[in-house]
Short mmCIF file of C-alpha atoms and ligand atoms in Angstrom, two decimals:
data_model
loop_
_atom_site.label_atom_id
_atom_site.label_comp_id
_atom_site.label_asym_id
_atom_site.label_seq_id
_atom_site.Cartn_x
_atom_site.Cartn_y
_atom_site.Cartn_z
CA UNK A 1 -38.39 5.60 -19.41
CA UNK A 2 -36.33 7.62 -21.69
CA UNK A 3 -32.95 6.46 -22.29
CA UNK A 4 -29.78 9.01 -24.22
CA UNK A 5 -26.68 6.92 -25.51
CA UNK A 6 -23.79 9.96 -25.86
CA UNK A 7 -21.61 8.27 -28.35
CA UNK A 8 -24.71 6.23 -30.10
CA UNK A 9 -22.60 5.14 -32.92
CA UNK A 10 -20.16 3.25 -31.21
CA UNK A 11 -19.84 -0.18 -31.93
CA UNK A 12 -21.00 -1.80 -28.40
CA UNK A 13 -24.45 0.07 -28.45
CA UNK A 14 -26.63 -3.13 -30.06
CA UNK A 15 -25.45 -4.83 -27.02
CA UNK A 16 -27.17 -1.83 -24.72
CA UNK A 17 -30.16 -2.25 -27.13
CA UNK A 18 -30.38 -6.25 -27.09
CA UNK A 19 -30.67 -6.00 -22.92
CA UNK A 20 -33.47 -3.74 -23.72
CA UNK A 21 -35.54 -5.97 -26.11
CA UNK A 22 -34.77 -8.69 -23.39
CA UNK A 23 -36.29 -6.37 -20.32
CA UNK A 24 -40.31 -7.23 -20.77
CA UNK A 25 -40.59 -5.93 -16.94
CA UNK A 26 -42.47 -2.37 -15.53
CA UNK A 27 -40.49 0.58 -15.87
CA UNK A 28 -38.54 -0.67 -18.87
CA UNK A 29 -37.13 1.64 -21.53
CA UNK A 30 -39.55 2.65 -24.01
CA UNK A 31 -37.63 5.53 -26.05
CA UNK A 32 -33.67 5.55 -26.47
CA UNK A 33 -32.04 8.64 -28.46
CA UNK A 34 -28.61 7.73 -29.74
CA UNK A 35 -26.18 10.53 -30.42
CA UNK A 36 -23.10 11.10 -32.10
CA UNK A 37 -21.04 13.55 -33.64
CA UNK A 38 -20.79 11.22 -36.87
CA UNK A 39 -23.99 10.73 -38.55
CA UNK A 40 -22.40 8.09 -40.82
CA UNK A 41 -21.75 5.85 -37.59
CA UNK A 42 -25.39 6.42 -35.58
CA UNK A 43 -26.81 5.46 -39.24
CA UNK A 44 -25.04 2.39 -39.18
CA UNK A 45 -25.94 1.37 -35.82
CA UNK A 46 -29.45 2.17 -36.56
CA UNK A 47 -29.73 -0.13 -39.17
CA UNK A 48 -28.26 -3.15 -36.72
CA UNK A 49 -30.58 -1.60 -34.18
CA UNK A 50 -33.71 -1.57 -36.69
CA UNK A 51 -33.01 -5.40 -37.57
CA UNK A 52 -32.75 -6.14 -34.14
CA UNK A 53 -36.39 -5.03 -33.09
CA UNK A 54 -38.06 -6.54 -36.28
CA UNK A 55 -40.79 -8.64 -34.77
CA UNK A 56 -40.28 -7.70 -31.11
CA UNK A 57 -43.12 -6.08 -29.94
CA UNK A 58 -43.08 -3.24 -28.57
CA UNK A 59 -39.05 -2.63 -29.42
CA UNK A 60 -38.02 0.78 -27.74
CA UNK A 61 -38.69 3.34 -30.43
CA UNK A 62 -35.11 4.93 -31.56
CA UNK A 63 -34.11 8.56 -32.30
CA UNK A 64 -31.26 9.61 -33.65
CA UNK A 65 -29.41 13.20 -33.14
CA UNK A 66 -26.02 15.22 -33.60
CA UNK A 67 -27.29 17.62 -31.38
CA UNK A 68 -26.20 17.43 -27.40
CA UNK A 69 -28.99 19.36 -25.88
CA UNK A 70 -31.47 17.70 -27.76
CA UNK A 71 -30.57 14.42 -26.88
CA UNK A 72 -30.37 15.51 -22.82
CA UNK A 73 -33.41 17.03 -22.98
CA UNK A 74 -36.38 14.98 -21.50
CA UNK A 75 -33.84 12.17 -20.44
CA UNK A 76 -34.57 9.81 -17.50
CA UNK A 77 -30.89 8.11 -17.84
CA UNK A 78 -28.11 9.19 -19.88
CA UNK A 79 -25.33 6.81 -20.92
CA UNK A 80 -21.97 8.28 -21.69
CA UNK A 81 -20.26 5.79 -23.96
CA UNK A 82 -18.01 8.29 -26.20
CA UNK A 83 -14.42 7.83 -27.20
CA UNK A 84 -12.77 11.57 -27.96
CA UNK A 85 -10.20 11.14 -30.82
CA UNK A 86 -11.84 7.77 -32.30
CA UNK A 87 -10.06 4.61 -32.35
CA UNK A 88 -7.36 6.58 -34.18
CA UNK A 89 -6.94 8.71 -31.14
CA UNK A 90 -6.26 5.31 -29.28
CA UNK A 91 -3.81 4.08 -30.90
CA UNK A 92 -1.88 6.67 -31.57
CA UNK A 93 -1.98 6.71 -27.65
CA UNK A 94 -0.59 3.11 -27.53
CA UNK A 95 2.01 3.35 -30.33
CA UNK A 96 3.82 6.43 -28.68
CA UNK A 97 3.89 5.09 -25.23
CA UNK A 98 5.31 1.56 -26.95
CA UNK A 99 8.11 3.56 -29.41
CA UNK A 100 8.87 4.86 -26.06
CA UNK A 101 9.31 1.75 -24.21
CA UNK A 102 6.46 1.76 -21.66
CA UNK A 103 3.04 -0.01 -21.70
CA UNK A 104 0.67 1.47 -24.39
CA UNK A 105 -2.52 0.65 -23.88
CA UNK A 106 -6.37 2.25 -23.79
CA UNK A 107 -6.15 3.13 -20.13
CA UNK A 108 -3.40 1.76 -17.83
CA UNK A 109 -0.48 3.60 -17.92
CA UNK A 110 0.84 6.92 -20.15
CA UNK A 111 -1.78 5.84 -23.01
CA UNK A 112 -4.69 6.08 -20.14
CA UNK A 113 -3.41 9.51 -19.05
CA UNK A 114 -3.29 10.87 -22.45
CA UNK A 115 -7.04 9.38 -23.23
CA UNK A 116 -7.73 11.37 -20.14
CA UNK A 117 -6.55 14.60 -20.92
CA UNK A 118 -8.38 14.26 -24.51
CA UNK A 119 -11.44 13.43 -22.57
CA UNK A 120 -11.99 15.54 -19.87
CA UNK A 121 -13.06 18.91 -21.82
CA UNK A 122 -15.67 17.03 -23.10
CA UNK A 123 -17.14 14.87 -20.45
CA UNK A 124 -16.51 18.29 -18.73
CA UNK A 125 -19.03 20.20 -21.28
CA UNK A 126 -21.43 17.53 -20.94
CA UNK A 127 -21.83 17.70 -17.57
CA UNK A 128 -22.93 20.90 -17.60
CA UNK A 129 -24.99 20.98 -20.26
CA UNK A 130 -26.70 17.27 -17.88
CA UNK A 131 -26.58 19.88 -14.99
CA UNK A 132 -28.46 22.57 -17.08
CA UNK A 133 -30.65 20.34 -18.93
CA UNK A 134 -31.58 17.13 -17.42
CA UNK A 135 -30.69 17.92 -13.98
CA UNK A 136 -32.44 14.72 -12.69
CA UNK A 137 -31.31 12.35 -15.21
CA UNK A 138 -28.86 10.14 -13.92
CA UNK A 139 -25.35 9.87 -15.68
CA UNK A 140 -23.97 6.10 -15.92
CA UNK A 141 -20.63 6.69 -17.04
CA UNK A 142 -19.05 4.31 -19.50
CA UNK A 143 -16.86 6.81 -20.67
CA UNK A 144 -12.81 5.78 -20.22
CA UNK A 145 -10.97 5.93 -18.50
CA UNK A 146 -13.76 5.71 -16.69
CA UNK A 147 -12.92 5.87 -13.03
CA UNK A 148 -11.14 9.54 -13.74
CA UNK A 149 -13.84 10.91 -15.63
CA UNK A 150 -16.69 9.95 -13.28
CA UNK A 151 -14.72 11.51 -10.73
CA UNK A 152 -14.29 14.71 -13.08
CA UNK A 153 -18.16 14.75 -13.41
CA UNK A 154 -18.59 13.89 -9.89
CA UNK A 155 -17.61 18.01 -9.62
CA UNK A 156 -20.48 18.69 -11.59
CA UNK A 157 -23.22 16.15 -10.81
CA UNK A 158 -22.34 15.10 -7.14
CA UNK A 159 -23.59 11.21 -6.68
CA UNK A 160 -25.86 11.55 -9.87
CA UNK A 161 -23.11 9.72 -12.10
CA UNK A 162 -22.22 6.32 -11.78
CA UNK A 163 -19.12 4.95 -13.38
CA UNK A 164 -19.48 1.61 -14.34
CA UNK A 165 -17.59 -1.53 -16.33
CA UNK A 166 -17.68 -4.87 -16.93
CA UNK A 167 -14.59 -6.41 -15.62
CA UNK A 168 -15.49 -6.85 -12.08
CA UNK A 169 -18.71 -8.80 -13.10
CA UNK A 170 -16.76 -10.81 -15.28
CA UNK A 171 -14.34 -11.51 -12.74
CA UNK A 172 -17.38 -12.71 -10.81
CA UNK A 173 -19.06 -14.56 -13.04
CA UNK A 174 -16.11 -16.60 -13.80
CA UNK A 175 -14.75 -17.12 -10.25
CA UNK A 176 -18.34 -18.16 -9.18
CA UNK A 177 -18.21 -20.71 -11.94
CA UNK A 178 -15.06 -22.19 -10.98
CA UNK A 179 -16.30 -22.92 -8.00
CA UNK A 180 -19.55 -23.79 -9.27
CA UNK A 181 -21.97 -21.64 -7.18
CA UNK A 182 -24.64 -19.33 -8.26
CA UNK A 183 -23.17 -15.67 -9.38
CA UNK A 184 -26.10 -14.23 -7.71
CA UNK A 185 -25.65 -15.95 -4.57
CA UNK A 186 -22.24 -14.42 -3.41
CA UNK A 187 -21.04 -11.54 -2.24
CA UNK A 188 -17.80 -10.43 -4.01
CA UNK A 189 -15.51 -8.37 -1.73
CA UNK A 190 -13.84 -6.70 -4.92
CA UNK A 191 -12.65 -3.17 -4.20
CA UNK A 192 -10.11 -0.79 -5.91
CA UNK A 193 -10.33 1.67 -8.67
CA UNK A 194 -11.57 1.44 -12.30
CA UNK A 195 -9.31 -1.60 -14.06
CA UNK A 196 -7.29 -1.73 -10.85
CA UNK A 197 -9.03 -3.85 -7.72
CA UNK A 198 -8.44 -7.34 -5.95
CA UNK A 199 -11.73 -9.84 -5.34
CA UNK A 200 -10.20 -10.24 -1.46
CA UNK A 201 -13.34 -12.85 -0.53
CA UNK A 202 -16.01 -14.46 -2.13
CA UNK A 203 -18.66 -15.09 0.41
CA UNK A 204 -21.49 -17.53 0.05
CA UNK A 205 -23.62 -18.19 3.15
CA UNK A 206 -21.65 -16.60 5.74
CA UNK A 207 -18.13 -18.64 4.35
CA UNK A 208 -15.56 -17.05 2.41
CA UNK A 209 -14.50 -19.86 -0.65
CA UNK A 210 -11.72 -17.87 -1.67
CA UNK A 211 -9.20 -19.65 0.50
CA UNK A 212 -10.52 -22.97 -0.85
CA UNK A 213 -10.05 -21.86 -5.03
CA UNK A 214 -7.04 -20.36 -4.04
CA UNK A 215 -5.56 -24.06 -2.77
CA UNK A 216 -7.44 -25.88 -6.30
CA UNK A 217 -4.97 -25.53 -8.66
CA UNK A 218 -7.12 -27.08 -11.44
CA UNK A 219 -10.19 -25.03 -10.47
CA UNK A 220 -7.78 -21.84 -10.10
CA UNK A 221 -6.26 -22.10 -13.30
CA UNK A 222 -9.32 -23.18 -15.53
CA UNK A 223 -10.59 -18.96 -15.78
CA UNK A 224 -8.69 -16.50 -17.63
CA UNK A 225 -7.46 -14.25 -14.36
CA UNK A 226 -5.94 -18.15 -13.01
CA UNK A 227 -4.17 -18.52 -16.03
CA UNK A 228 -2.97 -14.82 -16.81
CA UNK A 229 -1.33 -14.74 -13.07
CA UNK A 230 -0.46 -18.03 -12.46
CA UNK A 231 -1.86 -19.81 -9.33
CA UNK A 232 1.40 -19.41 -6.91
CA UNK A 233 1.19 -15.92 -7.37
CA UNK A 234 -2.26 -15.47 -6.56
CA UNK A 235 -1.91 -17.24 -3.38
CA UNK A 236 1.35 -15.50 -2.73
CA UNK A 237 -0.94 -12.34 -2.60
CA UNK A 238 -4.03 -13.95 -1.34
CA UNK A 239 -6.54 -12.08 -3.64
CA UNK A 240 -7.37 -12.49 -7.33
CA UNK A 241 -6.18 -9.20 -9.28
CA UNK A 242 -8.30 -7.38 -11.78
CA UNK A 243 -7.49 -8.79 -15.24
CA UNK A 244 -6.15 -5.25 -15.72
CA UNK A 245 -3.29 -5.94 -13.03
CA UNK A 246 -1.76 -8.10 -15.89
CA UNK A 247 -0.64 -5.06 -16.63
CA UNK A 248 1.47 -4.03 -14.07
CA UNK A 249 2.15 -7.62 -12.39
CA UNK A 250 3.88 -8.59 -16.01
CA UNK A 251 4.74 -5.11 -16.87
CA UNK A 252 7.61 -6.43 -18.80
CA UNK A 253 6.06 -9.49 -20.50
CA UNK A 254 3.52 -7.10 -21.79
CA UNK A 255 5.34 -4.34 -22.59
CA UNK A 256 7.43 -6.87 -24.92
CA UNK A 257 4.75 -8.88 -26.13
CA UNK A 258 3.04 -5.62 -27.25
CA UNK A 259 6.29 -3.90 -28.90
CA UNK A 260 6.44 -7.18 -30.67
CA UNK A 261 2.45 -7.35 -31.88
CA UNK A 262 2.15 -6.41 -35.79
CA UNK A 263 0.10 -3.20 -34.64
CA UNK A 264 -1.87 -2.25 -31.27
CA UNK A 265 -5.10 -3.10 -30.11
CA UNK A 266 -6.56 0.48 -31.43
CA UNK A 267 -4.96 0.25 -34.47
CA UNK A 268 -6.24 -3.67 -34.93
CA UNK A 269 -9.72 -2.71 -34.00
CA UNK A 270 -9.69 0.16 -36.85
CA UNK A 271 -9.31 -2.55 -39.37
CA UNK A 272 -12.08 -5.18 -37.67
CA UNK A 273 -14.45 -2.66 -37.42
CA UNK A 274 -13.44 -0.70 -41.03
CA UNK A 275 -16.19 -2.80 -42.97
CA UNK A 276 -18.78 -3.04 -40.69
CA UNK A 277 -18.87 0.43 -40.80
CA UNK A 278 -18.68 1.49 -44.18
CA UNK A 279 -20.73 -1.72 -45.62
CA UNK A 280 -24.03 -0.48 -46.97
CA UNK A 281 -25.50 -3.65 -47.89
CA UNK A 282 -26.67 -6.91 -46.66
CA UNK A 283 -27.10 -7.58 -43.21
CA UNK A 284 -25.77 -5.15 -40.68
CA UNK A 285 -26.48 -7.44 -37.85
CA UNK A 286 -25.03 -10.47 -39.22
CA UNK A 287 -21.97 -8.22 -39.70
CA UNK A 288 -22.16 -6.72 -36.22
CA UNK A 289 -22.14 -10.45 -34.73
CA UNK A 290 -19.11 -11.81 -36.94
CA UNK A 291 -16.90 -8.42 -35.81
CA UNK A 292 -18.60 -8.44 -32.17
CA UNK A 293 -17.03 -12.47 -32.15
CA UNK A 294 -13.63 -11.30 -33.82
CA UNK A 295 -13.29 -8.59 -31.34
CA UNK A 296 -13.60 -10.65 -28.47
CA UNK A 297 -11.41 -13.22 -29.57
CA UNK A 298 -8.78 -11.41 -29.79
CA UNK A 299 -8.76 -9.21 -26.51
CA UNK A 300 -5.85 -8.91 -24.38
CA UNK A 301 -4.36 -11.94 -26.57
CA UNK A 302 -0.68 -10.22 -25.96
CA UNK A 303 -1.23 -10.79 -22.59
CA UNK A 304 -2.38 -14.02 -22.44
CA UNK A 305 0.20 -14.77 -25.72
CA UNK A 306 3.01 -13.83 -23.22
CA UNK A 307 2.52 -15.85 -20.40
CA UNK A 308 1.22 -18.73 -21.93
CA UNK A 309 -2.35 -18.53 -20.94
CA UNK A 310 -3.89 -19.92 -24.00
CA UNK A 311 -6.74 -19.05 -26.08
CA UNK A 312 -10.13 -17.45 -24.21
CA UNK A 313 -12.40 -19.54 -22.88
CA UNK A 314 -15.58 -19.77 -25.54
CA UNK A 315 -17.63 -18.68 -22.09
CA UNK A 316 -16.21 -15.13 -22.25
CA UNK A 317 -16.72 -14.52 -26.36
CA UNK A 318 -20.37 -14.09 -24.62
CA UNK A 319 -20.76 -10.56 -23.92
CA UNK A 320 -23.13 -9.92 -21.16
CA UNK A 321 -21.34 -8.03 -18.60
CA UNK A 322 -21.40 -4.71 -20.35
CA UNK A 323 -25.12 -4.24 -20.83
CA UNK A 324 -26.08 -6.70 -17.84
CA UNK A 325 -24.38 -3.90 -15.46
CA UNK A 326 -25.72 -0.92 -16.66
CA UNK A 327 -29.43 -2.60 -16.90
CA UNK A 328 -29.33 -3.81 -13.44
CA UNK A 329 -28.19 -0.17 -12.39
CA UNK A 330 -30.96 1.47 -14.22
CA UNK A 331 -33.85 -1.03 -13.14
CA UNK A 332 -32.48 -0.72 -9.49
CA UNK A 333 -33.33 2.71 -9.83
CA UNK A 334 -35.93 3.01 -11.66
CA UNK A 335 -38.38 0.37 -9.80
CA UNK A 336 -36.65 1.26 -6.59
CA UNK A 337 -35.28 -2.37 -6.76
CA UNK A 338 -32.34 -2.80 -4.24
CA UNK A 339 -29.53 -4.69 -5.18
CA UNK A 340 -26.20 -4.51 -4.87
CA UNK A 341 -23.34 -3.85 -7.79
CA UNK A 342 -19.77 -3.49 -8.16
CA UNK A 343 -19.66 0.33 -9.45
CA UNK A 344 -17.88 3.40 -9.73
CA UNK A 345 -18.81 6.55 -7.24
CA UNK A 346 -17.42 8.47 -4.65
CA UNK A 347 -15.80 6.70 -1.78
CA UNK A 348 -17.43 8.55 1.51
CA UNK A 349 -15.25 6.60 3.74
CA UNK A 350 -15.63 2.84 1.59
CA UNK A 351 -11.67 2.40 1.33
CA UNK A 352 -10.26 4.38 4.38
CA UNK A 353 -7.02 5.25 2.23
CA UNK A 354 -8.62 7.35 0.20
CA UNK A 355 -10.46 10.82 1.24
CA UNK A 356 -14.31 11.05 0.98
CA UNK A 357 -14.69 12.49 -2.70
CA UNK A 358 -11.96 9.91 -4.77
CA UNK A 359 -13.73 8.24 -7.07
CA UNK A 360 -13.56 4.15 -6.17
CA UNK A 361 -14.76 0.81 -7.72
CA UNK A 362 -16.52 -1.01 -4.60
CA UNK A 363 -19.39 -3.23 -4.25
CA UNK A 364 -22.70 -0.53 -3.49
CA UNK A 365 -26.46 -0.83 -2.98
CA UNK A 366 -28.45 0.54 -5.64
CA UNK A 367 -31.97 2.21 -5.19
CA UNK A 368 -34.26 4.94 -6.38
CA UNK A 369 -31.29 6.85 -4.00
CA UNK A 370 -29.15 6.15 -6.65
CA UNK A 371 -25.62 3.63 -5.58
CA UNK A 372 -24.26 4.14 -2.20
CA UNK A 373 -21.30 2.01 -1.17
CA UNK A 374 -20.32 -0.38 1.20
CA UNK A 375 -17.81 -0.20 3.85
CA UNK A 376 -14.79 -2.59 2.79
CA UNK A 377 -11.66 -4.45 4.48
CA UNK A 378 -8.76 -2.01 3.63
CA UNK A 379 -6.55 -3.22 0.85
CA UNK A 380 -3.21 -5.67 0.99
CA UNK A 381 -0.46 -2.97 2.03
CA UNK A 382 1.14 -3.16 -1.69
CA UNK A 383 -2.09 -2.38 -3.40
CA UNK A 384 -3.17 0.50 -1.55
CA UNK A 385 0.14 1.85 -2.43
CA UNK A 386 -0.71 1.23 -5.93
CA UNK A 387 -4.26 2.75 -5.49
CA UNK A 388 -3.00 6.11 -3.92
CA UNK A 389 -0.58 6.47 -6.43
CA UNK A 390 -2.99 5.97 -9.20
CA UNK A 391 -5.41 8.06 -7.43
CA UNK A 392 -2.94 10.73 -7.29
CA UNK A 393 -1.98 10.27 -11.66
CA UNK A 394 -5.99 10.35 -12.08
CA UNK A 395 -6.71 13.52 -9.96
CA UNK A 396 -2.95 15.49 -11.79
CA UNK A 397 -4.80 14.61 -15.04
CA UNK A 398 -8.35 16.13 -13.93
CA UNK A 399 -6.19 19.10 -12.77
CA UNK A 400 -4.59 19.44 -15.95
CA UNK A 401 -7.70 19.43 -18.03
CA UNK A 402 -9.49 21.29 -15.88
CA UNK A 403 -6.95 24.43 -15.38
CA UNK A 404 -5.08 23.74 -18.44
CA UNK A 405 -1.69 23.37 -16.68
CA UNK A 406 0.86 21.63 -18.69
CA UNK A 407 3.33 21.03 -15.52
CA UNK A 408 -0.02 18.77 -14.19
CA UNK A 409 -0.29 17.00 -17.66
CA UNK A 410 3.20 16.31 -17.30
CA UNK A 411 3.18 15.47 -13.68
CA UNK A 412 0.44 12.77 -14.04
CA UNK A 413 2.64 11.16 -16.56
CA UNK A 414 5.89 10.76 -14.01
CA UNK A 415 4.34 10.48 -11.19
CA UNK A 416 2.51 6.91 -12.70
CA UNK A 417 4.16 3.88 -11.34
CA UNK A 418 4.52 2.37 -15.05
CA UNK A 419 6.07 5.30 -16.41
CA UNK A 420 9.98 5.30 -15.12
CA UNK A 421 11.64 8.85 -15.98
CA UNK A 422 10.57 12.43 -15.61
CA UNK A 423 12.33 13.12 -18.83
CA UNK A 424 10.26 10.35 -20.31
CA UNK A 425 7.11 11.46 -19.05
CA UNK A 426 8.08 15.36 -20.66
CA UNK A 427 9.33 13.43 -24.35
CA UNK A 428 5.87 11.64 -24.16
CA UNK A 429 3.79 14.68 -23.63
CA UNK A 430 5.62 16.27 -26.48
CA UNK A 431 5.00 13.84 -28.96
CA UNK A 432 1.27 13.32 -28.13
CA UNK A 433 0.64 17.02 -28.64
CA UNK A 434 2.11 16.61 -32.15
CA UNK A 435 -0.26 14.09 -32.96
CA UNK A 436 -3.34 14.49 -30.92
CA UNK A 437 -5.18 18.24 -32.13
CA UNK A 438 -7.27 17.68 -28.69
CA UNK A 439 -4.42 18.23 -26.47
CA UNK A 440 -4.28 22.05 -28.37
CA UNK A 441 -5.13 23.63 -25.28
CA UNK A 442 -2.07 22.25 -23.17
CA UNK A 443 0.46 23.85 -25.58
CA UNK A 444 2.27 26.66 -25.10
CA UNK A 445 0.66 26.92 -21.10
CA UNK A 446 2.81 26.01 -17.76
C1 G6P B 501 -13.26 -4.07 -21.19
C2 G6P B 501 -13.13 -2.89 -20.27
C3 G6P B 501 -13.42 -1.61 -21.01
C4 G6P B 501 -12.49 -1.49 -22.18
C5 G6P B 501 -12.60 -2.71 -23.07
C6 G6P B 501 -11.55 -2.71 -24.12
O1 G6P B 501 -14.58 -4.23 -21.57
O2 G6P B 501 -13.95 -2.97 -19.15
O3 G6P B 501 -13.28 -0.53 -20.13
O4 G6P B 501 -12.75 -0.33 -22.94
O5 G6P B 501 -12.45 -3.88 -22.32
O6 G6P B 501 -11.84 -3.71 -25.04
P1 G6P B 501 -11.35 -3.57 -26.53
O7 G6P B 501 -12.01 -4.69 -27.24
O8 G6P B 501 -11.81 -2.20 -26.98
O9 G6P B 501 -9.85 -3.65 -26.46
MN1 MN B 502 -13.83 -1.08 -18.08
#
């Protein structure tokens, strides 16, 4: 099984690679090709990568390029993991959006749009060149904001990319332990779109124990979505919110907590991750591990800072969702193992608000097929509101990169529940152009 990482330097690929030294089974991946525009960062990977196979037999042998068709060519899966613009990109897309008084962050809100619009020519290109190339591959999609851009792709490569991401699993994994059943054993009615669904029931054996946690106030606020939302709020909407709901739930809170913050999470990863990449000597692994831990540590602390959730619980400075999901997804369809995941692909009637070819996060079985989902319970009134109206931002931003229209670009940003003024939503556009070079090709357009 040949594996391409599209955006191999990136600083979560050792986790990919780790779940691959793990995987003894049939079928597993024998050849990965990283790729990267920046040679400097896939050389610094490959040296974590190198340590990490010394004395595992058999380690998948690694290949590094900075040339796309080469790496698609001869691919069984392809992993898009890129971020266009860098972590600089980032946060210059959080500090605007926070001089400007609204939410700043990677991909809710006016910071998401504007990582969209950067993104989309080039997850665009890609496609094609998958389409041309490697026309049986199968794209999993880690790309963000990653329920827009699958659904971009989805134009290109029909069901053949699969968006995926971690929070879900982790949402699963913790609620299961709370109420201290097997993760594998339930069945997680979680549906929505990319950072943005509810877990409505969590079934185990024909009962649904959500009702139960939702009454345990000690069980309900010992994981981090309990303690970010508050108990009375999540049985006020009977549903445990994506941790990424924080977001608009506590709008305020975190708007202010993150205006207040020294710098933004871009700009506070940029420093973390300055020395591991430009340290030549000593261990790059040990490295890796000590800015993997500091990462972690730190993520959505605002957020939890603001509502007085507390530090994160030592359970989730474990990675595992990240690589777990996208493992599962290829040996599902690889072997022809079924199983079912929480992933991104087109809806085909899943969530009844939405038409057939909206991109959705809902629970799907996964085959040699490839994912197909499951039909779901429609959503609480007030969240498929939310979901229609972030469907509509998503597909105003896939417009706009797509046609090149500015009044889309600009549309996306005022139409976005979290952004409040049309003049704001212009102003913002604006100022991103002056910073971001990759939004070039929105200037001087309608
Ligand atoms: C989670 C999300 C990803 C997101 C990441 C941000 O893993 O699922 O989609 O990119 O968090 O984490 P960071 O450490 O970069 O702020
Ligand atoms: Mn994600």
């Amino acid at each position: 099984m040949r594996l391409t990482i599209l955006g191999g330097g990136g600083f979560r690929v050792p986790l990919v690679y780790r779940a691959l030294l793990a995987d003894r089974g049939k079928g597993r991946v024998t050849h990965v090709t990283l790729y990267d525009l920046d040679a400097s960062r896939i050389a610094t990977i490959g040296r974590v990568l190198a340590e990490q196979a010394e004395g595992v037999a058999d380690a998948p042998e690694v290949h590094v390029t900075t040339d796309l068709d080469e790496a698609l060519t001869g691919a069984d899966f392809v992993f898009s993991a890129i971020r266009v613009g860098g972590l600089e990109g980032r946060a210059v897309d959080e500090r605007i959006a926070l001089e400007e008084g609204v939410l700043g962050q990677e991909t809710v809100g006016a910071g998401g749009i504007v990582y969209g619009l950067r993104t989309l020519p080039v997850t665009d290109h890609i496609a094609r060149r998958v389409a041309a190339l490697a026309p049986d591959a199968w794209v999993i999609n880690f790309t963000n904001p990653a329920g827009t851009v699958t659904e971009a792709m989805s134009r290109h490569l029909g069901d053949r990319v699969i968006g995926i991401c971690d929070s879900p699993v982790g949402l699963g994994r913790r609620v299961a332990s709370a109420l201290g059943v097997d993760p594998a054993a339930v069945w997680l009615d979680y549906a929505g779109l990319n950072h943005l669904g509810w877990l409505r029931a969590v079934r185990v054996e024909g009962r649904d124990l959500l009702p139960g946690l939702l009454q345990d106030e000690d069980a309900l606020t010992s994981f981090e979505e309990g303690k970010l939302f508050g108990a009375e709020w999540l049985r006020t909407i009977g549903a445990i919110p994506n941790e990424y709901l924080h977001y608009y739930y506590f709008n305020r809170e975190a708007v202010t907590a993150a205006r207040a913050a020294r710098q933004t999470r871009g700009a506070l990863l940029i420093d973390q991750q300055r020395r591991f990449y430009t340290e030549t000597t000593g261990s790059a692994l040990g490295l890796w591990e000590t800015t993997r831990l500091e990462r972690e540590t730190t993520y959505m602390a605002e957020n939890r800072e603001a509502v007085g959730a507390g530090e994160r619980e030592s359970c989730d400075l474990e990675s595992g969702g990240y690589e777990q999901v996208a493992l599962a997804l290829m040996r599902a369809i690889a072997l022809d193992e079924r199983t079912t995941l929480i992933l991104n692909v087109r809806n085909r009637g899943s969530l009844g608000a939405l038409d057939g070819d909206a991109v959705v996060e809902v629970p799907c079985l996964v085959d040699a097929n490839g994912a197909r989902p499951v039909a779901v319970d429609p959503l609480p009134d007030h969240a498929q509101g939310l979901v229609s109206s972030v469907k509509a931002v998503e597909r105003a931003v896939i417009e706009a990169a797509t046609t090149g229209s500015r009044q889309a670009a600009v549309r996306a940003l005022a139409v976005h529940p979290l952004v409040d003024s049309v003049k704001l939503a212009g102003r913002l556009l604006e100022r991103y152009e002056q910073e971001l070079p990759q939004l070039g090709y929105l200037r001087g357009r309608n």
